[in-house]
mmCIF file of C-alpha atoms in Angstrom:
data_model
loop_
_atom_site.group_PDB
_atom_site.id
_atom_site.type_symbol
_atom_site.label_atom_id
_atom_site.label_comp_id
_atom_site.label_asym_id
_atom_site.label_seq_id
_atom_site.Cartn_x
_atom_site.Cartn_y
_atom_site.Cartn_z
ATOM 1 C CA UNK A 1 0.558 -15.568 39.630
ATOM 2 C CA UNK A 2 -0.247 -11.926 39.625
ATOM 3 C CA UNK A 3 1.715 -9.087 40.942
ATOM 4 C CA UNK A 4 1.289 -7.823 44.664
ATOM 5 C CA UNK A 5 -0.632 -4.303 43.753
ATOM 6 C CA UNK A 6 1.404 -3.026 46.798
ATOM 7 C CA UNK A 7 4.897 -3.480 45.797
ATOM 8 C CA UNK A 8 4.144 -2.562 42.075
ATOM 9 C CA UNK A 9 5.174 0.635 41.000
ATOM 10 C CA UNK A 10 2.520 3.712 40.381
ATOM 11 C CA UNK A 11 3.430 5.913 37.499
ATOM 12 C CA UNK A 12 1.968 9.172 36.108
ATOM 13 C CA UNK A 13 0.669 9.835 33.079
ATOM 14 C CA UNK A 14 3.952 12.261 32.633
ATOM 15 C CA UNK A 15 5.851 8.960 33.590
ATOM 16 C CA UNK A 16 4.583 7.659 30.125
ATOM 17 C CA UNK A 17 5.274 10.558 28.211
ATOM 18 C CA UNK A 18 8.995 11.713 28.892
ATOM 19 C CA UNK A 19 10.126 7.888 27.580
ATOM 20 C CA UNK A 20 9.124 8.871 24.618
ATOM 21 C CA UNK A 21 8.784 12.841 23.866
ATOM 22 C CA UNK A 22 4.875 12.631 24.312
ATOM 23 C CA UNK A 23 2.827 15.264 26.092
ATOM 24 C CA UNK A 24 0.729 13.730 28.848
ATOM 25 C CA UNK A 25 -2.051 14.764 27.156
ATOM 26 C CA UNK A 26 -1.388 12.121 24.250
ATOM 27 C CA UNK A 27 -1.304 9.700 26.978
ATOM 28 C CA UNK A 28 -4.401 9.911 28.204
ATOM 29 C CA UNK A 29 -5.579 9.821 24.635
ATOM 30 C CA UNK A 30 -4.229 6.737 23.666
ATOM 31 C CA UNK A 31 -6.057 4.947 26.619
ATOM 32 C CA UNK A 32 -9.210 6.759 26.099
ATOM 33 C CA UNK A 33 -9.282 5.030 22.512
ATOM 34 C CA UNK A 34 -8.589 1.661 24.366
ATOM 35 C CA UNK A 35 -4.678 1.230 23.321
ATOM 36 C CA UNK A 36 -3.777 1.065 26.835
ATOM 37 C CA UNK A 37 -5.463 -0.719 29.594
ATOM 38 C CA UNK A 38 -7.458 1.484 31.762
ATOM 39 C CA UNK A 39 -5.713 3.117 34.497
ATOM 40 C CA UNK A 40 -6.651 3.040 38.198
ATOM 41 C CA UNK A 41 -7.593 6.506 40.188
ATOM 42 C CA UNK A 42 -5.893 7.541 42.851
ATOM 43 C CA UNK A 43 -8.401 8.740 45.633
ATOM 44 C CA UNK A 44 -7.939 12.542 44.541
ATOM 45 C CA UNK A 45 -8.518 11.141 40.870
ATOM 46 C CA UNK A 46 -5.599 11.131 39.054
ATOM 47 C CA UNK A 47 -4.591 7.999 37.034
ATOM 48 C CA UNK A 48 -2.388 5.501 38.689
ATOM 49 C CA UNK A 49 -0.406 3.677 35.623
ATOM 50 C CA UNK A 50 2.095 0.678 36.131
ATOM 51 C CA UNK A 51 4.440 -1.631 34.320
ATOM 52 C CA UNK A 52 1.850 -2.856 32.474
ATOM 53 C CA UNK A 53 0.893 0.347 30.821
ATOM 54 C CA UNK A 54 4.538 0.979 29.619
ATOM 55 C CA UNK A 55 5.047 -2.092 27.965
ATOM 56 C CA UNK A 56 1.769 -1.687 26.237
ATOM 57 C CA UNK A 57 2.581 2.269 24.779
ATOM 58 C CA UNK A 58 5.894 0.839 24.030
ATOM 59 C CA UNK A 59 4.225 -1.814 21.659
ATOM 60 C CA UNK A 60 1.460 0.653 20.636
ATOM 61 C CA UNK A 61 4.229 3.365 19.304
ATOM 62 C CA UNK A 62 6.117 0.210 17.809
ATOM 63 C CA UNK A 63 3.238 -1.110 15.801
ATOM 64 C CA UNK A 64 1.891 2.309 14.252
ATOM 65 C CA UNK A 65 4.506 2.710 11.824
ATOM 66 C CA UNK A 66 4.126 -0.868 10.536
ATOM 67 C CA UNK A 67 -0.162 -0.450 10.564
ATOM 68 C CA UNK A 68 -0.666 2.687 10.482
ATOM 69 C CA UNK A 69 -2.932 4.613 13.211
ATOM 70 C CA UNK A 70 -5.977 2.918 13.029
ATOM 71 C CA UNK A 71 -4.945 -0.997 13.093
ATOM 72 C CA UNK A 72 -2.228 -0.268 15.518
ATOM 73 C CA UNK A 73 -5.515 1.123 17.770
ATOM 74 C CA UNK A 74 -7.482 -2.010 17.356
ATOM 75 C CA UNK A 75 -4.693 -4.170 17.786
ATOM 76 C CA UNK A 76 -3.928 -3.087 20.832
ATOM 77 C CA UNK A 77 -7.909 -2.428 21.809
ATOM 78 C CA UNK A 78 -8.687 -6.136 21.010
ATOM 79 C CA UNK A 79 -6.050 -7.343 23.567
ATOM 80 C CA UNK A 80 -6.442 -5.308 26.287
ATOM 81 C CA UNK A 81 -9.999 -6.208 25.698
ATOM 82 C CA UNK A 82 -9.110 -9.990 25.799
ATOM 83 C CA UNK A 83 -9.572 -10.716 22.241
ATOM 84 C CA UNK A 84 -6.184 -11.602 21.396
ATOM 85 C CA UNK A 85 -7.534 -13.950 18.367
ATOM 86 C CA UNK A 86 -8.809 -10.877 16.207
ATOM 87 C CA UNK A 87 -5.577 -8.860 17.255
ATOM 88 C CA UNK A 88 -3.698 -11.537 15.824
ATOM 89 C CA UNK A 89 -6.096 -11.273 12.677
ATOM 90 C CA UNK A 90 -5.419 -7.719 12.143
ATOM 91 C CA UNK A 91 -1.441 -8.363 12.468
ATOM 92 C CA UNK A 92 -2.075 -10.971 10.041
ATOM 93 C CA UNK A 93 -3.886 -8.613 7.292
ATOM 94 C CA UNK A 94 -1.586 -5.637 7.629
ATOM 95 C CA UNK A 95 1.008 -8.395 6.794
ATOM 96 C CA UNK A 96 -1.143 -9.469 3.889
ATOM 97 C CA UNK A 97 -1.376 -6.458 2.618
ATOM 98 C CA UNK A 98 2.142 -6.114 2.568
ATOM 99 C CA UNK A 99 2.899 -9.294 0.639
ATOM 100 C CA UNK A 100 0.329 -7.990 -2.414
ATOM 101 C CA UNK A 101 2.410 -4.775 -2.317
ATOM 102 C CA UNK A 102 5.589 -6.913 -2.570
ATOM 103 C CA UNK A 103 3.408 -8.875 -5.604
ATOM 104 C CA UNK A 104 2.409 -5.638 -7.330
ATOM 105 C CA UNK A 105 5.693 -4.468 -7.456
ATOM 106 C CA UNK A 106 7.131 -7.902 -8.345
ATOM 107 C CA UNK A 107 4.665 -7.507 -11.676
ATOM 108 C CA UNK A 108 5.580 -3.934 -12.188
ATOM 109 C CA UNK A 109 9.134 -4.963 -12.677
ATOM 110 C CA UNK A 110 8.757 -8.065 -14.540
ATOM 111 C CA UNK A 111 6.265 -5.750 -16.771
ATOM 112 C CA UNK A 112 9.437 -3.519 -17.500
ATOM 113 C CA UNK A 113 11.896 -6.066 -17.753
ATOM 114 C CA UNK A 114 9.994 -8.005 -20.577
ATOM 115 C CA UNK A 115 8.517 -5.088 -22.770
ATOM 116 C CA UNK A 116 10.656 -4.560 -25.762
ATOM 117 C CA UNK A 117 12.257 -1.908 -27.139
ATOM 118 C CA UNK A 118 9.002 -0.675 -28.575
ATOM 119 C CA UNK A 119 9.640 0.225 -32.843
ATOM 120 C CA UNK A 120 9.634 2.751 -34.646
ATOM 121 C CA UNK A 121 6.384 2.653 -36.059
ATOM 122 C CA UNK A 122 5.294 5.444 -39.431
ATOM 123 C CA UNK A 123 1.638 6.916 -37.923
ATOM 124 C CA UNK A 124 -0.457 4.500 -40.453
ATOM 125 C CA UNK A 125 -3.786 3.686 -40.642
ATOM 126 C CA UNK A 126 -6.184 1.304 -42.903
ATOM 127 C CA UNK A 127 -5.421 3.447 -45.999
ATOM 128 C CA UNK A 128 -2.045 3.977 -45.635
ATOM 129 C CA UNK A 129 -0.264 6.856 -43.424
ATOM 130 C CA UNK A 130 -2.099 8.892 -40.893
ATOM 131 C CA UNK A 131 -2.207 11.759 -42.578
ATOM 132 C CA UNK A 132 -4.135 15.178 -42.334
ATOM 133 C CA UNK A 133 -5.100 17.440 -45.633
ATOM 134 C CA UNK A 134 -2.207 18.386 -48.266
ATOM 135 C CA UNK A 135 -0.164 15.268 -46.767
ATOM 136 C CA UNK A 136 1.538 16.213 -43.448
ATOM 137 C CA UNK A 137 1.455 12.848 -40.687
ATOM 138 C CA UNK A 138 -0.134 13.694 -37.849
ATOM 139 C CA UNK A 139 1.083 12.659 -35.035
ATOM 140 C CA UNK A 140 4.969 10.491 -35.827
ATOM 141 C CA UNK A 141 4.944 7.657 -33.808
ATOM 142 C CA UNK A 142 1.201 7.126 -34.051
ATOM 143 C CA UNK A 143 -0.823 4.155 -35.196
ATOM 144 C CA UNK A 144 -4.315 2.787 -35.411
ATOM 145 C CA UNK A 145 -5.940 0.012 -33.347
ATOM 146 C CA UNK A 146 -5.826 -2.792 -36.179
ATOM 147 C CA UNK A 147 -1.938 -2.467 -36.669
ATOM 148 C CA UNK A 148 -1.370 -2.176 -32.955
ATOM 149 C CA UNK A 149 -3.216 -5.408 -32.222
ATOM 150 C CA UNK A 150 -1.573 -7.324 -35.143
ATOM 151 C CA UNK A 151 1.767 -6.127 -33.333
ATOM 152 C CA UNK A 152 0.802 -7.642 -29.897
ATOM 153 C CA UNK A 153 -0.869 -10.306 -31.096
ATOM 154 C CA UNK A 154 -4.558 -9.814 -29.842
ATOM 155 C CA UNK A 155 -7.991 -8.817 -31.427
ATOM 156 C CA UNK A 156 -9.236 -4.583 -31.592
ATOM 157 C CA UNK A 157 -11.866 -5.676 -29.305
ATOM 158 C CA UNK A 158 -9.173 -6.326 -26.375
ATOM 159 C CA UNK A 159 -8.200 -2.709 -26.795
ATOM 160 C CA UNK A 160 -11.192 -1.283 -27.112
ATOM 161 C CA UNK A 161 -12.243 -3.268 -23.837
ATOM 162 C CA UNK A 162 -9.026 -2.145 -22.121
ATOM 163 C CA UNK A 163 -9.787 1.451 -23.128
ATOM 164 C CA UNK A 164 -13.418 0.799 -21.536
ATOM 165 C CA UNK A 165 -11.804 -0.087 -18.182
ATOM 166 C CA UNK A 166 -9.054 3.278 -18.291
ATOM 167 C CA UNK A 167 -6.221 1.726 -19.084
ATOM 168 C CA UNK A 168 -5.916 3.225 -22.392
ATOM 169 C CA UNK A 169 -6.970 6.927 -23.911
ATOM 170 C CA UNK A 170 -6.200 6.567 -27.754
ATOM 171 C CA UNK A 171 -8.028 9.668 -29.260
ATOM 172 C CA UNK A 172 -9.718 10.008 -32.238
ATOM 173 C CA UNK A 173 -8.421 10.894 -35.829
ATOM 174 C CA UNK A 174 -11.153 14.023 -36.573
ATOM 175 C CA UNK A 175 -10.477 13.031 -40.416
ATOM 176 C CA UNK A 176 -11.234 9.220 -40.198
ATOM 177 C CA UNK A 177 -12.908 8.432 -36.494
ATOM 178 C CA UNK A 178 -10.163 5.856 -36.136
ATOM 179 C CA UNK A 179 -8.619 5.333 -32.751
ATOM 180 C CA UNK A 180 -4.962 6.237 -32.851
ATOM 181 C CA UNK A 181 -2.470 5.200 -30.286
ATOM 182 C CA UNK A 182 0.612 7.961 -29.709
ATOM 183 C CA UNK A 183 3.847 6.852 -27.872
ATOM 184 C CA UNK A 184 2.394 7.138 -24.713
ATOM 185 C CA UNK A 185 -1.195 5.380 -25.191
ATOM 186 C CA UNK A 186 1.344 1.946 -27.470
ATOM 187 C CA UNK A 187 3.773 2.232 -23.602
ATOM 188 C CA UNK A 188 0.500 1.635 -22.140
ATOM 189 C CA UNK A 189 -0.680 -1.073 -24.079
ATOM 190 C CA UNK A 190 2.751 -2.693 -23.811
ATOM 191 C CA UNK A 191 2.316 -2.721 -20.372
ATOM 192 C CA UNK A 192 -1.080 -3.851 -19.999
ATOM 193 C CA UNK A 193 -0.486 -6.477 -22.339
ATOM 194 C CA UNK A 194 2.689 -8.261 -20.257
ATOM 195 C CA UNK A 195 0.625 -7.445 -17.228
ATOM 196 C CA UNK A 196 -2.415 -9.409 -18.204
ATOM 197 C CA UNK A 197 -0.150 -12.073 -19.577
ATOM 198 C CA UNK A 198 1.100 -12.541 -15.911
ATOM 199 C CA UNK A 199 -2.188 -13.084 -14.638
ATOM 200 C CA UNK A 200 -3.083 -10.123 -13.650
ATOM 201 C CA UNK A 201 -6.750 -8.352 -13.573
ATOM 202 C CA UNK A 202 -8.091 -5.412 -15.568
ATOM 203 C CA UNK A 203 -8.989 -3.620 -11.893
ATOM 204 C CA UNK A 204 -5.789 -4.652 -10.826
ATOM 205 C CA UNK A 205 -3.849 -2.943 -13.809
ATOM 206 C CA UNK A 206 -5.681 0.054 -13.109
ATOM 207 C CA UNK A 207 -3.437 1.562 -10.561
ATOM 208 C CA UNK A 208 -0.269 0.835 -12.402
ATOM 209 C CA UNK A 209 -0.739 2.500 -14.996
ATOM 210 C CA UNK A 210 -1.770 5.550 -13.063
ATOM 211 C CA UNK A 211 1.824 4.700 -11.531
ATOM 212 C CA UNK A 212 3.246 5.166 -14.971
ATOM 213 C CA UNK A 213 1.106 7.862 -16.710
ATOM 214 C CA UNK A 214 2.029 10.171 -12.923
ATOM 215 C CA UNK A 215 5.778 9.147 -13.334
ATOM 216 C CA UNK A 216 6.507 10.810 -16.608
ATOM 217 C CA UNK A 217 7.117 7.362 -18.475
ATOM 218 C CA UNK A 218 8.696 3.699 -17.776
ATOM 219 C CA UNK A 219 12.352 5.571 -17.298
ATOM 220 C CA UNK A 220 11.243 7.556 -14.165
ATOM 221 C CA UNK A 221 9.066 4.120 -12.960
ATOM 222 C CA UNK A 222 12.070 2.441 -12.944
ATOM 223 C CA UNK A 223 14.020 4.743 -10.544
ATOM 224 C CA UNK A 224 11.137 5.415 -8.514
ATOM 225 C CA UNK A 225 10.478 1.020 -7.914
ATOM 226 C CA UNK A 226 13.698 1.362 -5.608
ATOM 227 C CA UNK A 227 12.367 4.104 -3.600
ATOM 228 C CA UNK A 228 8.948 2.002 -3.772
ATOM 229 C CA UNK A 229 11.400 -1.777 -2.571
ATOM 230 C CA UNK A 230 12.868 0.466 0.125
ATOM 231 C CA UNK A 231 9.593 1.793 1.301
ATOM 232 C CA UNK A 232 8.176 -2.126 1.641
ATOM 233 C CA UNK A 233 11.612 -3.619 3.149
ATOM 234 C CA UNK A 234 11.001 -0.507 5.920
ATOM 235 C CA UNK A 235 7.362 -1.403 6.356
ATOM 236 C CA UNK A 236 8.357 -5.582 6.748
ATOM 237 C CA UNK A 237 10.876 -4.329 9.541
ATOM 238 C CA UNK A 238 8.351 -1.959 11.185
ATOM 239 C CA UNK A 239 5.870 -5.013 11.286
ATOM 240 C CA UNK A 240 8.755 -7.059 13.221
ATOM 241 C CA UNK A 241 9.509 -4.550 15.073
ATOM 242 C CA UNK A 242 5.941 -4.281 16.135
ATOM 243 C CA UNK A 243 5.480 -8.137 16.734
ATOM 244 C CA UNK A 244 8.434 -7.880 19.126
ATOM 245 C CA UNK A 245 6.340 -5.092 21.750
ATOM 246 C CA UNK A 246 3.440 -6.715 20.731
ATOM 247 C CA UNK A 247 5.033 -10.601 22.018
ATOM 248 C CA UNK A 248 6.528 -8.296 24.852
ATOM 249 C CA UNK A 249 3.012 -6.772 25.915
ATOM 250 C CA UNK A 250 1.520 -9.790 26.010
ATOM 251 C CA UNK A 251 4.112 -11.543 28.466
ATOM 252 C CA UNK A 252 3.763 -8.791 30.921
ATOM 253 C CA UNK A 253 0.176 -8.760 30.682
ATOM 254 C CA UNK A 254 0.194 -12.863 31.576
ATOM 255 C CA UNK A 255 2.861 -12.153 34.948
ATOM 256 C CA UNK A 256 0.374 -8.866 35.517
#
């Protein structure tokens, strides 16, 4: 049974705002993008809010840091437009998303925790060590494609097809034309190679190693993937968070 309009309280828009530090003006933004219910007029047109309004900025404000902006919006757009079904789809896809994140990083550490100390390995090629005129090695630490695939177990035509797709950036020796893989380019490879043994895609790789190559190295990946776990666990509490308001709005809005 609804509420008698009479005895229900009539707020202002600055009513809204001083719960939460907001200027008035934010108020009336949020319902002119549909995240609260429209508000009534009074006769010298100023907008009447109520209870209802309150509880739905409270779970607005609660679900943006969990959503983000935009899906917090149509969340809260779909119910007050009575389409509570696709609200509850977009809660469930922001929550989706969040359990790939918690996958990705799941791979990311298993990636680290199974790649081998990688050897020392002389710069050699298919005649012997990478060398350039009068004898000097190149680059120490550096090897060709046919060595580094005997290592890992695979064929030169997986590299070269992971070097297609990004993931790796051997150059090229300007004596031979070989491909030769420096510290950096065999991390890479390492990487790519326990990644892709766990299942995972070329397209989803991608990203990773961008992770990696920005980071410096695996040793500054590692300290950053606790900043990167506390950063999820905050997100999978902002999403409760949010489905509390959320359960909260949509109680007042059935006694409304």
């Amino acid at each position: 049974m609804g509420r008698n309009l009479q005895t229900t309280p009539r707020l202002r828009p600055v009513d809204l705002a001083r719960e939460h530090g907001l200027s008035t003006q934010a108020i009336r933004n949020y319902e002119e993008a549909g995240a609260l219910p429209a508000a009534d007029r009074t006769p010298s047109g100023y907008r009447s809010y109520t209870p209802l309004h309150v509880a739905a900025l409270r779970a607005f404000l609660a679900l943006l840091p969990g959503h983000g902006h935009r899906t917090a919006t149509a969340i809260m757009r779909a119910v007050n437009e009575g389409a509570v079904e696709e609200a509850f789809r977009l809660v469930d896809e922001s929550h989706a998303l969040l359990l790939d994140d918690r996958r990705t990083l799941r791979a990311v550490e298993n990636a680290l925790r199974d790649l081998e100390p990688a050897t020392a390995t002389t710069a050699t090629g298919p005649g012997g060590p990478l060398a350039a005129p009068g004898g000097t090695l190149l680059v120490p630490g550096a090897v060709f494609i046919g060595p580094l695939a005997e290592e890992l177990g695979i064929r030169p035509a997986t590299l070269r097809s992971w070097e297609r797709a990004g993931l790796v950036r051997p150059r090229r020796d300007p004596l031979t034309g070989y491909r030769v893989y420096d510290e950096a380019d065999v991390r890479d490879v390492r990487l790519v190679h326990q990644l892709r043994r766990g299942g995972y895609l070329l397209e989803q790789i991608a990203p990773l190693i961008t992770q990696v190559r920005a980071a410096g190295g695996l040793a500054p990946l590692e300290a950053a993937l606790g900043d990167w776990r506390d950063r999820l666990s905050t997100r999978g509490r902002s999403l409760l968070a949010g489905a509390a308001a959320l359960e909260a709005y949509l109680c007042e809005r059935e006694r409304d």
